Tab-separated table of C-alpha atoms in Angstrom:
chain	number	residue	atom	x	y	z
A	239	MET	CA	102.143	55.722	84.557
A	240	GLU	CA	100.052	55.378	81.408
A	241	ALA	CA	97.745	52.844	83.134
A	242	ALA	CA	97.346	55.138	86.135
A	243	GLY	CA	96.486	58.026	83.843
A	244	THR	CA	93.888	55.920	82.032
A	245	TRP	CA	92.233	54.846	85.286
A	246	ALA	CA	92.251	58.437	86.553
A	247	LEU	CA	90.528	59.572	83.346
A	248	LEU	CA	87.902	56.818	83.635
A	249	LEU	CA	87.274	57.726	87.272
A	250	LEU	CA	86.787	61.363	86.297
A	251	VAL	CA	84.275	60.395	83.609
A	252	VAL	CA	82.330	58.222	86.067
A	253	LEU	CA	82.253	61.002	88.640
A	254	LEU	CA	80.934	63.418	86.010
A	255	LEU	CA	78.239	61.025	84.790
A	256	LEU	CA	77.142	59.789	88.204
A	257	PRO	CA	75.163	62.961	89.117
A	258	LEU	CA	73.296	62.617	85.843
A	259	ALA	CA	72.329	59.008	86.514
A	260	LEU	CA	71.438	59.298	90.200
A	261	PRO	CA	68.287	61.460	89.782
A	262	ALA	CA	66.812	58.887	87.408
A	263	ILE	CA	67.626	56.050	89.807
A	264	ARG	CA	66.194	57.901	92.820
A	265	THR	CA	62.909	58.843	91.164
A	266	ARG	CA	62.279	55.606	89.320
A	267	GLY	CA	60.253	54.071	92.143
A	268	ARG	CA	57.762	56.967	92.083
A	269	LEU	CA	57.136	56.875	88.344
A	270	PRO	CA	55.531	54.346	85.971
A	271	PRO	CA	57.924	51.820	84.393
A	272	GLY	CA	59.747	52.600	81.195
A	273	PRO	CA	62.977	52.042	79.287
A	274	ALA	CA	66.176	52.621	81.251
A	275	PRO	CA	67.784	55.957	80.321
A	276	LEU	CA	71.405	56.368	79.322
A	277	PRO	CA	73.515	59.098	80.944
A	278	LEU	CA	73.398	62.326	78.927
A	279	LEU	CA	71.287	60.676	76.197
A	280	GLY	CA	68.178	59.655	78.120
A	281	ASN	CA	66.025	57.466	75.859
A	282	LEU	CA	67.382	58.899	72.621
A	283	LEU	CA	68.073	55.410	71.249
A	284	GLN	CA	64.394	54.425	71.622
A	285	LEU	CA	62.940	57.810	70.598
A	286	ARG	CA	64.474	58.978	67.359
A	287	PRO	CA	63.766	62.672	66.617
A	288	GLY	CA	61.433	62.880	63.656
A	289	ALA	CA	59.682	59.639	64.605
A	290	LEU	CA	58.900	60.377	68.243
A	291	TYR	CA	55.224	59.437	67.907
A	292	LEU	CA	55.960	56.019	66.421
A	293	GLY	CA	58.646	55.410	69.033
A	294	LEU	CA	56.205	56.118	71.858
A	295	LEU	CA	53.670	53.733	70.326
A	296	ARG	CA	56.309	50.998	70.148
A	297	LEU	CA	57.209	51.518	73.793
A	298	SER	CA	53.532	51.367	74.797
A	299	LYS	CA	53.323	47.814	73.454
A	300	LYS	CA	56.047	46.790	75.904
A	301	TYR	CA	55.323	48.975	78.924
A	302	GLY	CA	51.558	49.496	78.655
A	303	PRO	CA	49.432	52.654	78.204
A	304	VAL	CA	51.211	54.593	80.988
A	305	PHE	CA	55.007	54.696	81.092
A	306	THR	CA	57.977	56.997	81.680
A	307	VAL	CA	60.592	58.167	79.197
A	308	HIS	CA	63.554	60.503	79.555
A	309	LEU	CA	63.977	63.268	76.990
A	310	GLY	CA	67.651	63.999	77.415
A	311	PRO	CA	69.464	63.602	80.729
A	312	TRP	CA	67.071	65.436	83.076
A	313	ARG	CA	63.615	65.728	81.538
A	314	ARG	CA	61.308	62.943	82.754
A	315	VAL	CA	58.006	62.556	80.925
A	316	VAL	CA	55.051	60.328	81.787
A	317	VAL	CA	53.341	59.192	78.571
A	318	LEU	CA	49.641	58.321	78.276
A	319	VAL	CA	48.681	56.238	75.245
A	320	GLY	CA	45.080	55.842	74.179
A	321	HIS	CA	41.804	57.568	74.869
A	322	LYS	CA	41.051	55.572	78.027
A	323	ALA	CA	44.347	56.436	79.734
A	324	VAL	CA	44.090	60.125	78.807
A	325	GLN	CA	40.471	60.323	79.967
A	326	GLU	CA	41.228	58.646	83.284
A	327	ALA	CA	44.180	60.920	84.045
A	328	LEU	CA	43.082	64.251	82.632
A	329	GLY	CA	39.321	63.885	82.932
A	330	GLY	CA	38.851	62.307	86.331
A	331	GLN	CA	41.737	64.140	88.017
A	332	ALA	CA	41.661	67.516	86.288
A	333	GLU	CA	42.950	69.513	89.261
A	334	GLU	CA	45.874	67.181	89.960
A	335	PHE	CA	46.925	67.381	86.307
A	336	SER	CA	46.352	71.105	85.855
A	337	GLY	CA	50.051	72.042	85.724
A	338	ARG	CA	51.591	72.848	82.348
A	339	GLY	CA	54.589	70.973	81.018
A	340	MET	CA	57.634	72.600	79.491
A	341	LEU	CA	57.882	73.343	75.764
A	342	ALA	CA	61.539	74.251	75.421
A	343	THR	CA	61.204	75.731	71.932
A	344	LEU	CA	58.637	78.360	73.004
A	345	ASP	CA	58.960	78.725	76.779
A	346	PRO	CA	61.667	81.422	76.613
A	347	THR	CA	59.379	83.519	74.390
A	348	PHE	CA	56.162	83.197	76.401
A	349	ASP	CA	57.999	83.201	79.747
A	350	GLY	CA	55.103	81.661	81.688
A	351	HIS	CA	52.551	84.212	80.431
A	352	GLY	CA	49.311	83.801	78.511
A	353	VAL	CA	46.506	81.306	78.875
A	354	PHE	CA	48.496	78.260	77.724
A	355	PHE	CA	52.022	78.738	79.047
A	356	SER	CA	51.121	79.875	82.554
A	357	ASN	CA	50.693	77.819	85.720
A	358	GLY	CA	48.960	78.044	89.066
A	359	GLU	CA	46.666	80.936	89.919
A	360	ARG	CA	47.647	82.914	86.818
A	361	TRP	CA	46.558	80.044	84.592
A	362	ARG	CA	43.311	79.511	86.497
A	363	GLN	CA	42.328	83.183	86.214
A	364	LEU	CA	43.246	83.491	82.540
A	365	ARG	CA	41.590	80.212	81.607
A	366	ARG	CA	38.373	81.068	83.443
A	367	PHE	CA	38.269	84.526	81.875
A	368	THR	CA	39.014	83.235	78.356
A	369	MET	CA	36.439	80.453	78.482
A	370	LEU	CA	33.693	82.723	79.856
A	371	THR	CA	34.481	85.431	77.312
A	372	LEU	CA	34.434	83.018	74.371
A	373	ARG	CA	31.116	81.620	75.581
A	374	ASP	CA	29.679	85.130	75.908
A	375	LEU	CA	30.790	85.758	72.321
A	376	GLY	CA	28.870	82.700	71.105
A	377	MET	CA	31.268	79.763	71.329
A	378	GLY	CA	29.198	76.628	71.840
A	379	LYS	CA	25.981	78.550	71.149
A	380	ARG	CA	23.836	79.304	68.142
A	381	GLU	CA	25.815	82.465	67.367
A	382	GLY	CA	29.026	80.476	67.159
A	383	GLU	CA	27.407	77.885	64.917
A	384	GLU	CA	26.225	80.593	62.534
A	385	LEU	CA	29.743	82.072	62.460
A	386	ILE	CA	31.194	78.690	61.512
A	387	GLN	CA	28.442	78.110	58.929
A	388	ALA	CA	29.182	81.421	57.237
A	389	GLU	CA	32.900	80.645	57.075
A	390	ALA	CA	32.170	77.143	55.776
A	391	ARG	CA	30.198	78.632	52.894
A	392	CYS	CA	33.149	80.873	52.025
A	393	LEU	CA	35.462	77.869	52.149
A	394	VAL	CA	33.249	75.792	49.856
A	395	GLU	CA	33.058	78.688	47.397
A	396	ALA	CA	36.859	78.807	47.378
A	397	PHE	CA	36.940	75.056	46.716
A	398	GLN	CA	34.478	75.497	43.860
A	399	GLY	CA	36.761	78.136	42.377
A	400	THR	CA	39.320	75.427	41.586
A	401	ALA	CA	36.955	74.095	38.880
A	402	GLY	CA	37.521	70.490	39.923
A	403	GLN	CA	41.298	70.602	39.416
A	404	PRO	CA	43.598	68.912	41.963
A	405	PHE	CA	44.843	71.377	44.561
A	406	ASP	CA	46.351	71.557	48.035
A	407	PRO	CA	43.587	72.614	50.467
A	408	SER	CA	45.936	73.135	53.433
A	409	LEU	CA	46.163	76.927	53.279
A	410	LEU	CA	42.436	77.418	52.640
A	411	LEU	CA	41.498	75.107	55.518
A	412	ALA	CA	43.894	76.934	57.838
A	413	GLN	CA	42.566	80.323	56.722
A	414	ALA	CA	38.972	79.250	57.309
A	415	THR	CA	39.622	78.074	60.855
A	416	SER	CA	41.839	81.076	61.518
A	417	ASN	CA	39.051	83.413	60.412
A	418	VAL	CA	36.742	81.921	63.036
A	419	ALA	CA	39.460	82.447	65.668
A	420	CYS	CA	40.125	86.001	64.429
A	421	SER	CA	36.419	86.854	64.538
A	422	LEU	CA	36.205	85.828	68.183
A	423	THR	CA	39.611	87.159	69.253
A	424	VAL	CA	40.063	90.418	67.341
A	425	GLY	CA	36.626	90.922	65.731
A	426	LEU	CA	37.793	90.709	62.114
A	427	ARG	CA	37.387	88.349	59.186
A	428	PHE	CA	39.966	88.455	56.387
A	429	PRO	CA	39.549	87.515	52.715
A	430	TYR	CA	41.558	84.484	51.662
A	431	GLU	CA	43.454	86.634	49.123
A	432	ASP	CA	44.808	88.992	51.829
A	433	GLU	CA	48.585	88.569	51.716
A	434	GLU	CA	49.147	89.724	55.294
A	435	PHE	CA	46.551	87.229	56.493
A	436	GLN	CA	48.203	84.474	54.460
A	437	ALA	CA	51.550	85.339	56.072
A	438	VAL	CA	50.041	85.112	59.565
A	439	VAL	CA	48.409	81.746	58.821
A	440	GLN	CA	51.619	80.388	57.285
A	441	ALA	CA	53.581	81.616	60.308
A	442	ALA	CA	51.240	79.698	62.617
A	443	GLY	CA	51.765	76.588	60.512
A	444	GLY	CA	55.508	77.205	60.524
A	445	ILE	CA	55.542	77.252	64.332
A	446	LEU	CA	53.773	73.888	64.435
A	447	LEU	CA	56.141	72.407	61.861
A	448	GLY	CA	59.134	73.829	63.727
A	449	ILE	CA	58.299	72.345	67.112
A	450	SER	CA	57.246	69.052	65.460
A	451	SER	CA	60.286	68.685	63.211
A	452	PRO	CA	63.269	66.448	63.968
A	453	TRP	CA	65.154	69.597	64.987
A	454	GLY	CA	62.307	70.679	67.292
A	455	GLN	CA	62.132	67.275	68.952
A	456	THR	CA	65.902	67.185	69.362
A	457	TYR	CA	65.745	70.672	70.910
A	458	GLU	CA	63.149	69.446	73.417
A	459	MET	CA	65.562	66.724	74.517
A	460	PHE	CA	68.762	68.772	74.590
A	461	SER	CA	67.669	72.402	74.966
A	462	TRP	CA	70.221	72.849	77.777
A	463	LEU	CA	72.934	72.429	75.116
A	464	LEU	CA	71.330	73.672	71.880
A	465	GLN	CA	69.989	76.926	73.328
A	466	ARG	CA	73.577	78.092	73.724
A	467	LEU	CA	74.242	77.751	69.990
A	468	PRO	CA	73.767	80.953	67.947
A	469	GLY	CA	70.808	80.927	65.591
A	470	SER	CA	69.349	77.694	66.935
A	471	ARG	CA	65.777	79.063	66.916
A	472	THR	CA	66.047	81.809	64.295
A	473	GLN	CA	63.389	80.499	61.894
A	474	LEU	CA	60.970	79.567	64.666
A	475	LEU	CA	61.327	82.985	66.300
A	476	SER	CA	60.719	84.614	62.917
A	477	HIS	CA	57.334	82.876	62.710
A	478	VAL	CA	56.513	83.868	66.294
A	479	SER	CA	57.500	87.448	65.472
A	480	THR	CA	55.039	87.512	62.550
A	481	LEU	CA	52.209	86.423	64.844
A	482	ALA	CA	53.311	88.844	67.568
A	483	THR	CA	53.416	91.801	65.166
A	484	PHE	CA	49.903	91.028	63.971
A	485	ALA	CA	48.670	90.645	67.572
A	486	ILE	CA	50.263	93.953	68.644
A	487	GLU	CA	48.625	95.767	65.731
A	488	GLN	CA	45.214	94.376	66.678
A	489	VAL	CA	45.627	95.253	70.360
A	490	GLN	CA	46.678	98.808	69.479
A	491	ARG	CA	43.680	99.139	67.158
A	492	HIS	CA	41.383	98.051	69.981
A	493	GLN	CA	42.991	100.451	72.444
A	494	GLY	CA	42.183	103.327	70.115
A	495	SER	CA	38.550	102.320	69.548
A	496	LEU	CA	37.590	100.811	72.913
A	497	ASP	CA	34.252	101.947	74.330
A	498	PRO	CA	34.490	101.567	78.137
A	499	SER	CA	30.717	101.787	78.491
A	500	GLY	CA	29.837	99.358	75.713
A	501	PRO	CA	29.816	95.562	75.537
A	502	ALA	CA	32.982	93.699	74.533
A	503	ARG	CA	33.166	93.088	70.808
A	504	ASP	CA	35.739	90.301	71.097
A	505	VAL	CA	38.332	88.759	73.424
A	506	VAL	CA	40.742	91.709	73.154
A	507	ASP	CA	37.989	94.160	74.110
A	508	ALA	CA	36.980	92.029	77.090
A	509	PHE	CA	40.605	91.769	78.250
A	510	LEU	CA	41.158	95.532	77.976
A	511	LEU	CA	37.970	96.201	79.952
A	512	LYS	CA	39.134	93.737	82.613
A	513	MET	CA	42.529	95.460	82.740
A	514	ALA	CA	40.864	98.842	83.283
A	515	LYS	CA	38.695	97.372	86.035
A	516	GLU	CA	41.688	95.925	87.904
A	517	GLU	CA	44.280	98.618	87.168
A	518	CYS	CA	44.537	99.467	90.885
A	519	ASP	CA	45.191	95.829	91.845
A	520	SER	CA	48.940	95.303	92.070
A	521	ASN	CA	48.450	91.512	91.976
A	522	THR	CA	46.251	91.413	88.891
A	523	GLU	CA	47.044	88.900	86.175
A	524	PHE	CA	45.349	91.055	83.541
A	525	THR	CA	48.433	92.765	82.182
A	526	ASP	CA	49.693	93.844	78.771
A	527	LYS	CA	52.024	90.871	78.546
A	528	ASN	CA	49.360	88.320	79.446
A	529	LEU	CA	47.024	89.948	76.921
A	530	LEU	CA	49.582	89.767	74.107
A	531	MET	CA	50.605	86.184	74.863
A	532	THR	CA	46.992	85.054	75.158
A	533	VAL	CA	46.085	86.638	71.809
A	534	ILE	CA	49.118	85.043	70.110
A	535	TYR	CA	48.206	81.636	71.473
A	536	LEU	CA	44.505	81.895	70.535
A	537	LEU	CA	45.453	82.878	66.984
A	538	PHE	CA	47.982	80.058	66.764
A	539	ALA	CA	45.742	77.372	68.268
A	540	GLY	CA	42.671	78.535	66.371
A	541	THR	CA	44.602	78.278	63.127
A	542	VAL	CA	46.504	75.002	63.366
A	543	THR	CA	44.465	72.655	65.579
A	544	VAL	CA	41.119	72.402	63.800
A	545	SER	CA	42.655	72.700	60.340
A	546	ALA	CA	45.066	69.849	61.148
A	547	THR	CA	42.125	67.710	62.282
A	548	VAL	CA	40.210	68.479	59.081
A	549	ARG	CA	43.237	67.678	56.906
A	550	TYR	CA	43.686	64.326	58.581
A	551	THR	CA	39.961	63.673	58.239
A	552	LEU	CA	40.205	64.250	54.488
A	553	LEU	CA	43.224	61.939	54.243
A	554	LEU	CA	41.458	59.252	56.269
A	555	LEU	CA	38.370	59.504	54.066
A	556	LEU	CA	40.634	59.126	51.053
A	557	LYS	CA	42.231	56.018	52.555
A	558	TYR	CA	38.921	54.491	53.705
A	559	PRO	CA	36.338	55.300	50.996
A	560	GLN	CA	33.808	52.922	52.561
A	561	VAL	CA	33.654	55.166	55.645
A	562	GLN	CA	33.192	58.202	53.425
A	563	ALA	CA	30.352	56.485	51.571
A	564	ALA	CA	28.656	55.603	54.853
A	565	GLN	CA	28.894	59.210	56.026
A	566	GLU	CA	27.429	60.545	52.780
A	567	ASP	CA	24.724	57.933	52.456
A	568	GLY	CA	23.794	58.241	56.123
A	569	ALA	CA	23.844	54.464	56.524
A	570	PRO	CA	24.776	54.336	60.233
A	571	ARG	CA	22.124	56.816	61.357
A	572	GLY	CA	19.834	57.140	58.380
A	573	GLU	CA	20.852	60.730	57.760
A	574	VAL	CA	21.437	62.480	54.456
A	575	PRO	CA	24.417	64.849	54.008
A	576	THR	CA	23.529	68.499	53.667
A	577	PRO	CA	23.845	69.923	50.120
A	578	LEU	CA	25.255	73.363	49.505
A	579	THR	CA	21.843	74.712	48.584
A	580	SER	CA	20.559	74.408	52.156
A	581	SER	CA	21.878	75.410	55.559
A	582	PRO	CA	25.091	73.672	56.647
A	583	PRO	CA	24.761	71.215	59.562
A	584	LEU	CA	25.006	72.451	63.133
A	585	LEU	CA	27.829	71.449	65.447
A	586	GLY	CA	25.770	68.538	66.738
A	587	GLY	CA	26.092	66.973	63.286
A	588	ARG	CA	29.713	66.149	63.961
A	589	THR	CA	28.541	62.971	65.679
A	590	ARG	CA	28.068	61.595	62.178
A	591	ALA	CA	31.799	61.931	61.572
A	592	ARG	CA	32.715	59.904	64.604
A	593	GLY	CA	36.346	59.801	65.665
A	594	THR	CA	37.543	62.769	63.612
A	595	ASP	CA	38.284	64.927	66.641
A	596	LYS	CA	38.824	62.343	69.359
A	597	GLY	CA	42.449	61.414	68.689
A	598	ALA	CA	44.705	63.069	71.241
A	599	GLY	CA	48.009	64.377	70.001
A	600	CYS	CA	51.438	64.255	71.595
A	601	TRP	CA	51.609	67.490	73.513
A	602	PRO	CA	53.353	68.919	76.543
A	603	GLY	CA	50.427	68.465	78.874
A	604	ALA	CA	49.635	68.513	82.532
A	605	ARG	CA	51.969	67.759	85.395
A	606	PRO	CA	50.692	66.091	88.563
A	607	GLY	CA	51.777	67.870	91.686
A	608	GLY	CA	52.818	71.093	90.006
A	609	PRO	CA	55.986	72.284	88.282
A	610	SER	CA	58.320	69.935	90.151
A	611	SER	CA	56.644	66.816	88.766
A	612	PRO	CA	57.259	65.217	85.361
A	613	PRO	CA	55.021	66.435	82.531
A	614	ILE	CA	52.401	64.225	80.935
A	615	HIS	CA	52.313	63.581	77.217
A	616	GLY	CA	49.202	62.110	75.636
A	617	CYS	CA	49.389	59.992	72.519
A	618	GLY	CA	46.450	59.183	70.315
A	619	SER	CA	46.007	58.583	66.618
A	620	ALA	CA	46.023	60.952	63.641
A	621	ARG	CA	46.504	64.269	65.397
A	622	GLY	CA	49.462	62.880	67.347
A	623	ALA	CA	51.295	62.281	64.095
A	624	ALA	CA	51.143	65.972	63.277
A	625	ALA	CA	52.295	67.074	66.713
A	626	ALA	CA	55.096	64.527	66.752
A	627	GLY	CA	56.412	65.519	63.362
A	628	THR	CA	55.183	62.468	61.447
A	629	GLY	CA	52.734	64.378	59.327
A	630	ALA	CA	50.996	62.669	56.458
A	631	HIS	CA	52.350	63.145	52.974
A	632	GLY	CA	51.097	61.908	49.653
A	633	ASP	CA	48.386	62.643	47.142
A	634	THR	CA	46.679	66.011	47.339
A	635	PRO	CA	42.951	65.593	47.897
A	636	SER	CA	40.556	67.327	45.532
A	637	PRO	CA	37.176	67.905	47.192
A	638	HIS	CA	34.050	67.307	45.146
A	639	LYS	CA	31.830	70.394	45.095
A	640	ASP	CA	28.444	68.799	45.655
A	641	HIS	CA	28.516	68.337	49.432
A	642	LEU	CA	29.748	70.219	52.469
A	643	LEU	CA	31.398	66.980	53.586
A	644	PRO	CA	33.101	66.391	50.224
A	645	ARG	CA	33.980	63.198	48.459
A	646	ILE	CA	37.730	63.018	48.023
A	647	HIS	CA	39.376	61.805	44.847
A	648	PRO	CA	43.063	61.067	44.307
A	649	ALA	CA	44.854	63.459	42.019
A	650	PRO	CA	44.943	62.246	38.404
A	651	GLY	CA	47.799	59.922	37.701
A	652	HIS	CA	48.040	58.582	41.262
């Protein structure tokens, strides 16, 4: 009787696990090769939360630049490793890869709204509108360059205020990039000492750290289980709430001062004018919810993406001083770095700092064939480490005050 009971229990376990294994077996022939998933666990043994980026790089050495992994029992992800693979997939086949992958930590909050978390026609309309509006406001033009130059001068002045002492530039860098985003999105620039502004910037950074942390990566794999636990996203939602409160205040301010006959002062103005124009269209995508979610995302992305790239650039210059010397001396192109006493370099000057913004991170990216297909994750170099939760730690860089592209020195005693 005991043996029969044991075999009955084993049979029950097999029957329960079989539905989890069959989808992976059925779809394997249509996806790139990759490590075999375990029932319920997926590829958890190969992809340890907290070191997801490094795990994907290890798998790429065995399976090549394009392979499939399973995050948990049901979530299949196609991974692209390296600039060439990402460019071929996302550059040459933009329409096929235009779908947005799932981000379990934030999807319930954004609910498919806003320029980043939407799909299909909603995404196409919001993306087209956002890009055209930003360009009209000066992005990619001389006006945008002058806006960035002015903020760069404020940032350098803040660096000079440290009197050459070692300091952590993370908050100042994030505030500088956030101010550029705020100027375009809500038409305001905030002083670095503004406590409310600091809270918003820190909240944006907290969201990035939350989704990139070991907990965030575990949640992406097993959201079907963890989302049922009370308080599983409390801290992350607190950061989102800080951004949302700020965005709501700015939208309400614009609603009270909007001039329907005048030109748009910023993205919020342009969105409100578009809403008024299409208020009789029952199928319009220009709604209050899409406005709020788009503003939250623009503030978040404008704060954490560029500042993360700059931080990694500073760390890389610290690690490879010969590259820093070449940039300052202008050896590769015979150019001289711009001193603070003259105008900062235009955006075209970034070609001198080659490679600083070309590394693709690990992000929930496009999905070929729409929502039913597996999402694509891209993996590059430095920026991927931040997105995958393997952020750099170590000595705090102390920028020298004589150049806009500063020389970095290790903190004393290191």
